[in-house]
mmCIF file of C-alpha atoms in Angstrom:
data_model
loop_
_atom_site.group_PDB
_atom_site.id
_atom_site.type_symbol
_atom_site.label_atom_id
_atom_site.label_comp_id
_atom_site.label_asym_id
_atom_site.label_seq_id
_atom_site.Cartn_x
_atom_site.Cartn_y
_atom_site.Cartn_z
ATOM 1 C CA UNK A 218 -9.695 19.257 5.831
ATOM 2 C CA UNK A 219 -10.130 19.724 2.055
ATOM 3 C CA UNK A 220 -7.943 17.037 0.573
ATOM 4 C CA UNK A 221 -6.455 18.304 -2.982
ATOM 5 C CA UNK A 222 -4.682 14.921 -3.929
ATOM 6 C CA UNK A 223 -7.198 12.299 -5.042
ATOM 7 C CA UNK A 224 -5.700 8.918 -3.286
ATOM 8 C CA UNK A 225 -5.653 5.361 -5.148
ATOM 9 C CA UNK A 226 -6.978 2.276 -3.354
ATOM 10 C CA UNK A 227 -6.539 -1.580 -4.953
ATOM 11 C CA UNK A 228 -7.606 -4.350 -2.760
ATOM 12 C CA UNK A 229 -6.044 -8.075 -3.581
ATOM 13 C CA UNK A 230 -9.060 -9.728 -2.800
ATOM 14 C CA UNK A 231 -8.015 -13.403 -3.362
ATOM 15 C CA UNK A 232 -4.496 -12.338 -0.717
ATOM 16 C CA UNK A 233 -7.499 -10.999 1.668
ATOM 17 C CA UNK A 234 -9.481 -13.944 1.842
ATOM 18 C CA UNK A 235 -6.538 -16.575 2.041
ATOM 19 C CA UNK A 236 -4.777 -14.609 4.345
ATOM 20 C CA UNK A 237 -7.794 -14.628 6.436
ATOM 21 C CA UNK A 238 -8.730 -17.824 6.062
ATOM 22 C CA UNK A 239 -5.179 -19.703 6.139
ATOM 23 C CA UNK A 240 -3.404 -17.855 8.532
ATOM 24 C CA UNK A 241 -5.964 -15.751 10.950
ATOM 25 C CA UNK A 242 -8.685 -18.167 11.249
ATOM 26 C CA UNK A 243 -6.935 -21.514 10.197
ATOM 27 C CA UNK A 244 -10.163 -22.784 8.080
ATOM 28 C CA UNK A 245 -12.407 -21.206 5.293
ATOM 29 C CA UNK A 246 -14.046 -17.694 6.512
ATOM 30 C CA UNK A 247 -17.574 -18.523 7.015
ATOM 31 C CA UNK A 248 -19.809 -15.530 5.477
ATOM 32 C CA UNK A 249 -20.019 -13.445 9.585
ATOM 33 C CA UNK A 250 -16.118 -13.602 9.440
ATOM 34 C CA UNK A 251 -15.489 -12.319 6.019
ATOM 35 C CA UNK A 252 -14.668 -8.111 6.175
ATOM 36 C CA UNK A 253 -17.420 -5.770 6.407
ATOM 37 C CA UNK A 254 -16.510 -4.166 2.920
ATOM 38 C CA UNK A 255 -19.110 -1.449 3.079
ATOM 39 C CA UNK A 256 -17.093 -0.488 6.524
ATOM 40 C CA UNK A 257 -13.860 -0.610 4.022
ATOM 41 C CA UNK A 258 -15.222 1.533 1.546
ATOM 42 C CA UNK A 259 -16.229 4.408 4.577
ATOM 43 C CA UNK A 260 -12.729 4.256 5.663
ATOM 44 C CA UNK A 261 -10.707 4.639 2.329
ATOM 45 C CA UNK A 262 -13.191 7.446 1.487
ATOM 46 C CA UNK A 263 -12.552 9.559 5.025
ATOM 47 C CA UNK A 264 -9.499 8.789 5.682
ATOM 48 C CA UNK A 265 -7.666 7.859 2.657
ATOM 49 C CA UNK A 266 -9.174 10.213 0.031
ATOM 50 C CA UNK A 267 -10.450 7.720 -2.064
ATOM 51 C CA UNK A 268 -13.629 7.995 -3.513
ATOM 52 C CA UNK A 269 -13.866 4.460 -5.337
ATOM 53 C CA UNK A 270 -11.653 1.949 -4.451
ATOM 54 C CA UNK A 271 -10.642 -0.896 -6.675
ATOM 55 C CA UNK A 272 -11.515 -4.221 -5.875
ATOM 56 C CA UNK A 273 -9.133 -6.646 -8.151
ATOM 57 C CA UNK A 274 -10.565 -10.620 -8.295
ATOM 58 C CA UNK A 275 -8.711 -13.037 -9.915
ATOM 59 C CA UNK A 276 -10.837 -13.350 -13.600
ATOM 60 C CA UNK A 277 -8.967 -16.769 -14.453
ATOM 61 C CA UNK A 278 -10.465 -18.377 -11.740
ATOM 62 C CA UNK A 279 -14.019 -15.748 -11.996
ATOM 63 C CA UNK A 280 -16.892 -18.491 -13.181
ATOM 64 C CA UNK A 281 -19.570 -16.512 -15.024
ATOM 65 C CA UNK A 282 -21.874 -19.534 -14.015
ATOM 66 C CA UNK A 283 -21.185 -18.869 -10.623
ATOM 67 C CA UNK A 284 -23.778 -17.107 -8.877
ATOM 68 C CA UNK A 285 -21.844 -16.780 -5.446
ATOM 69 C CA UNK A 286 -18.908 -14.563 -7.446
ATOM 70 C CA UNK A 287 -21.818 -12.625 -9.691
ATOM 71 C CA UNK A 288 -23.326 -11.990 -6.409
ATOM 72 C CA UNK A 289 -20.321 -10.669 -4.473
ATOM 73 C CA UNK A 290 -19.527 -9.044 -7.618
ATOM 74 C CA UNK A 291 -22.538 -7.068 -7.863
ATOM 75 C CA UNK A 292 -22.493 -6.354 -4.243
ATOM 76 C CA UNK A 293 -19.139 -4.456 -4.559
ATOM 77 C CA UNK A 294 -20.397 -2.614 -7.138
ATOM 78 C CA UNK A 295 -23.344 -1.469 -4.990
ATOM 79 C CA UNK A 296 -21.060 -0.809 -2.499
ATOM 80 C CA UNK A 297 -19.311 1.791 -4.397
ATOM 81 C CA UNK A 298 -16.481 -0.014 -5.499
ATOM 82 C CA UNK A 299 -14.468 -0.627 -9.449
ATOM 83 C CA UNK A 300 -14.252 -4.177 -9.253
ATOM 84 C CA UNK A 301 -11.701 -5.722 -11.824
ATOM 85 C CA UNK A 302 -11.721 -8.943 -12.930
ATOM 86 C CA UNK A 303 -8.319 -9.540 -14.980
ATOM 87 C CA UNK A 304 -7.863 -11.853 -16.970
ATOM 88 C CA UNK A 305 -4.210 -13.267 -18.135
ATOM 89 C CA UNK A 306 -2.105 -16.447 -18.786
ATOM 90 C CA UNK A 307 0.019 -14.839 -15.291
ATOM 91 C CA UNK A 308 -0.144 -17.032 -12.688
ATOM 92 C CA UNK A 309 -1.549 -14.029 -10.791
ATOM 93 C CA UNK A 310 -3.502 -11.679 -13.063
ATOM 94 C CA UNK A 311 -4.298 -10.111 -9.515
ATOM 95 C CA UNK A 312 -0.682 -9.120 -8.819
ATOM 96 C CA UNK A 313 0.070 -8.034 -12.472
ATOM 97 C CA UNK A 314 -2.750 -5.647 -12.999
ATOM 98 C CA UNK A 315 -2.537 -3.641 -9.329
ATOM 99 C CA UNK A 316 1.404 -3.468 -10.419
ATOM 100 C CA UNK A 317 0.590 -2.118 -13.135
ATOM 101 C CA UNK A 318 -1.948 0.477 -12.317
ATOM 102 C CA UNK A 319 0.371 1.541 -9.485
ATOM 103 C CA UNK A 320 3.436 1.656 -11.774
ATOM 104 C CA UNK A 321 1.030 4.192 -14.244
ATOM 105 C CA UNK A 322 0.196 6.686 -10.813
ATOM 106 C CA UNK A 323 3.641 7.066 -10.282
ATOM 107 C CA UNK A 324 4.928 7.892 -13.688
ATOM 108 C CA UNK A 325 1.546 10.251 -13.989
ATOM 109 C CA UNK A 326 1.216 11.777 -10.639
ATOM 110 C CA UNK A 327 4.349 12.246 -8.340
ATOM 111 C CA UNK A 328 3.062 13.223 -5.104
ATOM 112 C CA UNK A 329 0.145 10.607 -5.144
ATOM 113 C CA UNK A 330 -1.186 9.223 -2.448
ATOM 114 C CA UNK A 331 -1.696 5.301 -3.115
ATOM 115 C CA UNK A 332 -2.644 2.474 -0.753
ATOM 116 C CA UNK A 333 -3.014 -1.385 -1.354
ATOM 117 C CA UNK A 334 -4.533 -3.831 0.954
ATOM 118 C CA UNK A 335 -2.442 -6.921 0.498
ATOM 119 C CA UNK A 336 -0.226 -8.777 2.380
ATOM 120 C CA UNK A 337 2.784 -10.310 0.321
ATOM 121 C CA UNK A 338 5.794 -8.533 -1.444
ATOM 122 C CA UNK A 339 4.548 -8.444 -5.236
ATOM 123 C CA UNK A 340 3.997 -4.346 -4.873
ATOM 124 C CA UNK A 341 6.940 -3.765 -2.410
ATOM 125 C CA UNK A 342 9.140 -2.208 -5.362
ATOM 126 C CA UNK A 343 6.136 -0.131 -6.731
ATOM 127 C CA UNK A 344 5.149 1.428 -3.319
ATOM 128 C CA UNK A 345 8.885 2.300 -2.332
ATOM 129 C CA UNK A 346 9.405 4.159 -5.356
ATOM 130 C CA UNK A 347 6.163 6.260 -5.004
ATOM 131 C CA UNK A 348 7.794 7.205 -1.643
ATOM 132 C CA UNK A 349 11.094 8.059 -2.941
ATOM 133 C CA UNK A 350 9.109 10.416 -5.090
ATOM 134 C CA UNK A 351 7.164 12.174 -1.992
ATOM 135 C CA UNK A 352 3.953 9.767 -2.410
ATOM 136 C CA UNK A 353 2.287 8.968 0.271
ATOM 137 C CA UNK A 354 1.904 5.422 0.651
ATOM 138 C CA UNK A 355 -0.325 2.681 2.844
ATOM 139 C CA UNK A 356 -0.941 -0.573 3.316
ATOM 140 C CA UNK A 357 -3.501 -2.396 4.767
ATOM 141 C CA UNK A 358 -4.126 -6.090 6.206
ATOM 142 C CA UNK A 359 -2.951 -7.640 9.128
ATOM 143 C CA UNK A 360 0.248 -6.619 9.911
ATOM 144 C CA UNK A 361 1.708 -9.379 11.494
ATOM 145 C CA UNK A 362 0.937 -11.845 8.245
ATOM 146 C CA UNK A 363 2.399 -9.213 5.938
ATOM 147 C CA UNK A 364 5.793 -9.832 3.795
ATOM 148 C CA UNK A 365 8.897 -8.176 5.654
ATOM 149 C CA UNK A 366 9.663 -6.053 2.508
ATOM 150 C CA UNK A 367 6.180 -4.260 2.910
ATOM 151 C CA UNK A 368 6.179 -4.426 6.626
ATOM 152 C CA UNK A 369 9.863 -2.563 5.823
ATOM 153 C CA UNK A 370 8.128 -0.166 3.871
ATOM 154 C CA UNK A 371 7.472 1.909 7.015
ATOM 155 C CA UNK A 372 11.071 3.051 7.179
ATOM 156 C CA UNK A 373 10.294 4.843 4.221
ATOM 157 C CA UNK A 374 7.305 6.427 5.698
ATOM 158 C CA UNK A 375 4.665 4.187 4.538
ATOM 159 C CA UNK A 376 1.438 3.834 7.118
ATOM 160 C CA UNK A 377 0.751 0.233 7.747
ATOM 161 C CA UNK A 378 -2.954 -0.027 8.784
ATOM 162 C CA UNK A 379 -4.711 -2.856 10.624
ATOM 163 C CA UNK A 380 -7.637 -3.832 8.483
ATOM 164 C CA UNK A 381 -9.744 -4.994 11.882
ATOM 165 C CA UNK A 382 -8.389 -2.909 14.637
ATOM 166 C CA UNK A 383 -7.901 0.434 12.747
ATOM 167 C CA UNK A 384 -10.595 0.085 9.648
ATOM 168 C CA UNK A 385 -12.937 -1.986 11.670
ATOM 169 C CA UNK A 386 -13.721 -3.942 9.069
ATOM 170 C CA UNK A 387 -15.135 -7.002 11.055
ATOM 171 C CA UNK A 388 -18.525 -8.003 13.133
ATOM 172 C CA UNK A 389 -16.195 -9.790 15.114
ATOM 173 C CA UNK A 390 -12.977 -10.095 17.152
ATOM 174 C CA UNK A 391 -10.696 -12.628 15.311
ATOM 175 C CA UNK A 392 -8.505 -13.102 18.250
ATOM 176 C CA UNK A 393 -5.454 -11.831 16.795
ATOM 177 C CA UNK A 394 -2.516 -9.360 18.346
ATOM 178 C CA UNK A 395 -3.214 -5.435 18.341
ATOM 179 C CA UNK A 396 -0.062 -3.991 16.794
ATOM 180 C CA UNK A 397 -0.079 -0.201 17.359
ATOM 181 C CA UNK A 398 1.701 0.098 13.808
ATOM 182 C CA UNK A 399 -0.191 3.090 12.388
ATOM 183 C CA UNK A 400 1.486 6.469 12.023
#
């Protein structure tokens, strides 16, 4: 299938790795438990149409004298993946910048195809619009921690994807529900 509509991907890294850690695992994600994100790359390429995702870290918390983040920074990049390090007096630069960018498609592009992987409300109003245009919308995480008004979001025809069960994205099983969620 020859896919004419070039799709938009922004990951809230920071949501992605509390979420996991808080709430899935209970405890900070050792390094075998964090996401395989060369596995997430492969999937928003085949089967969302993107052909560089955007990986958003928070840049008022982003230490250039910290070799872990330079590290994980430059492995993204390897990976194939914009990484974006905003930087604002927001409490969540993270929040502000992927609202923005998605705010921009719409305006630009009706009929886009965007997805986020997050898990709380802050894009809910963005994303339903983009559907009420005839966008195509996802959003990916784990399901069961995401905000109601996303979650909601598949009444509007929104996919809601299961970043370990449907992407894969893990070594391992995290011993969490499988929610057959995905359109």
């Amino acid at each position: 299938m020859i896919r004419t509509i070039q799709s938009h991907v922004f990951i809230d890294g920071p949501n992605i790795d509390m979420v996991l850690g808080k709430d899935v695992l209970g405890r900070f994600p050792r390094r075998f438990e964090r996401p395989r994100w060369d596995r997430v790359r492969d999937f928003c390429h085949t089967e969302l149409g993107c052909a560089r995702p955007t990986f958003v870290l928070n840049g008022n918390r982003f230490s250039l004298g910290n070799p872990e983040l330079l590290g994980f920074r430059r492995v993204l990049r390897e990976f194939g993946y914009e990484v974006q390090c905003p930087r604002r007096g927001d409490e969540d630069p993270v929040d502000e910048y992927i609202k923005e960018r998605v705010q921009t498609i719409a305006k630009t592009s009706p009929g886009c195809e965007v997805a986020v992987m997050s898990h709380d409300n802050g894009y809910a109003a963005e994303l339903k619009s983009i559907l009420s245009w005839g966008g195509k919308v996802s959003v990916i995480g784990f399901p069961e921690e995401m905000s109601p008004r996303l979650v909601r979001l598949r009444e509007y025809g929104a996919n809601i994807i299961d970043l370990e069960h449907h992407v894969g994205g893990f070594d391992i099983r995290l011993g969490r529900p499988v929610l057959n969620w995905r359109d």
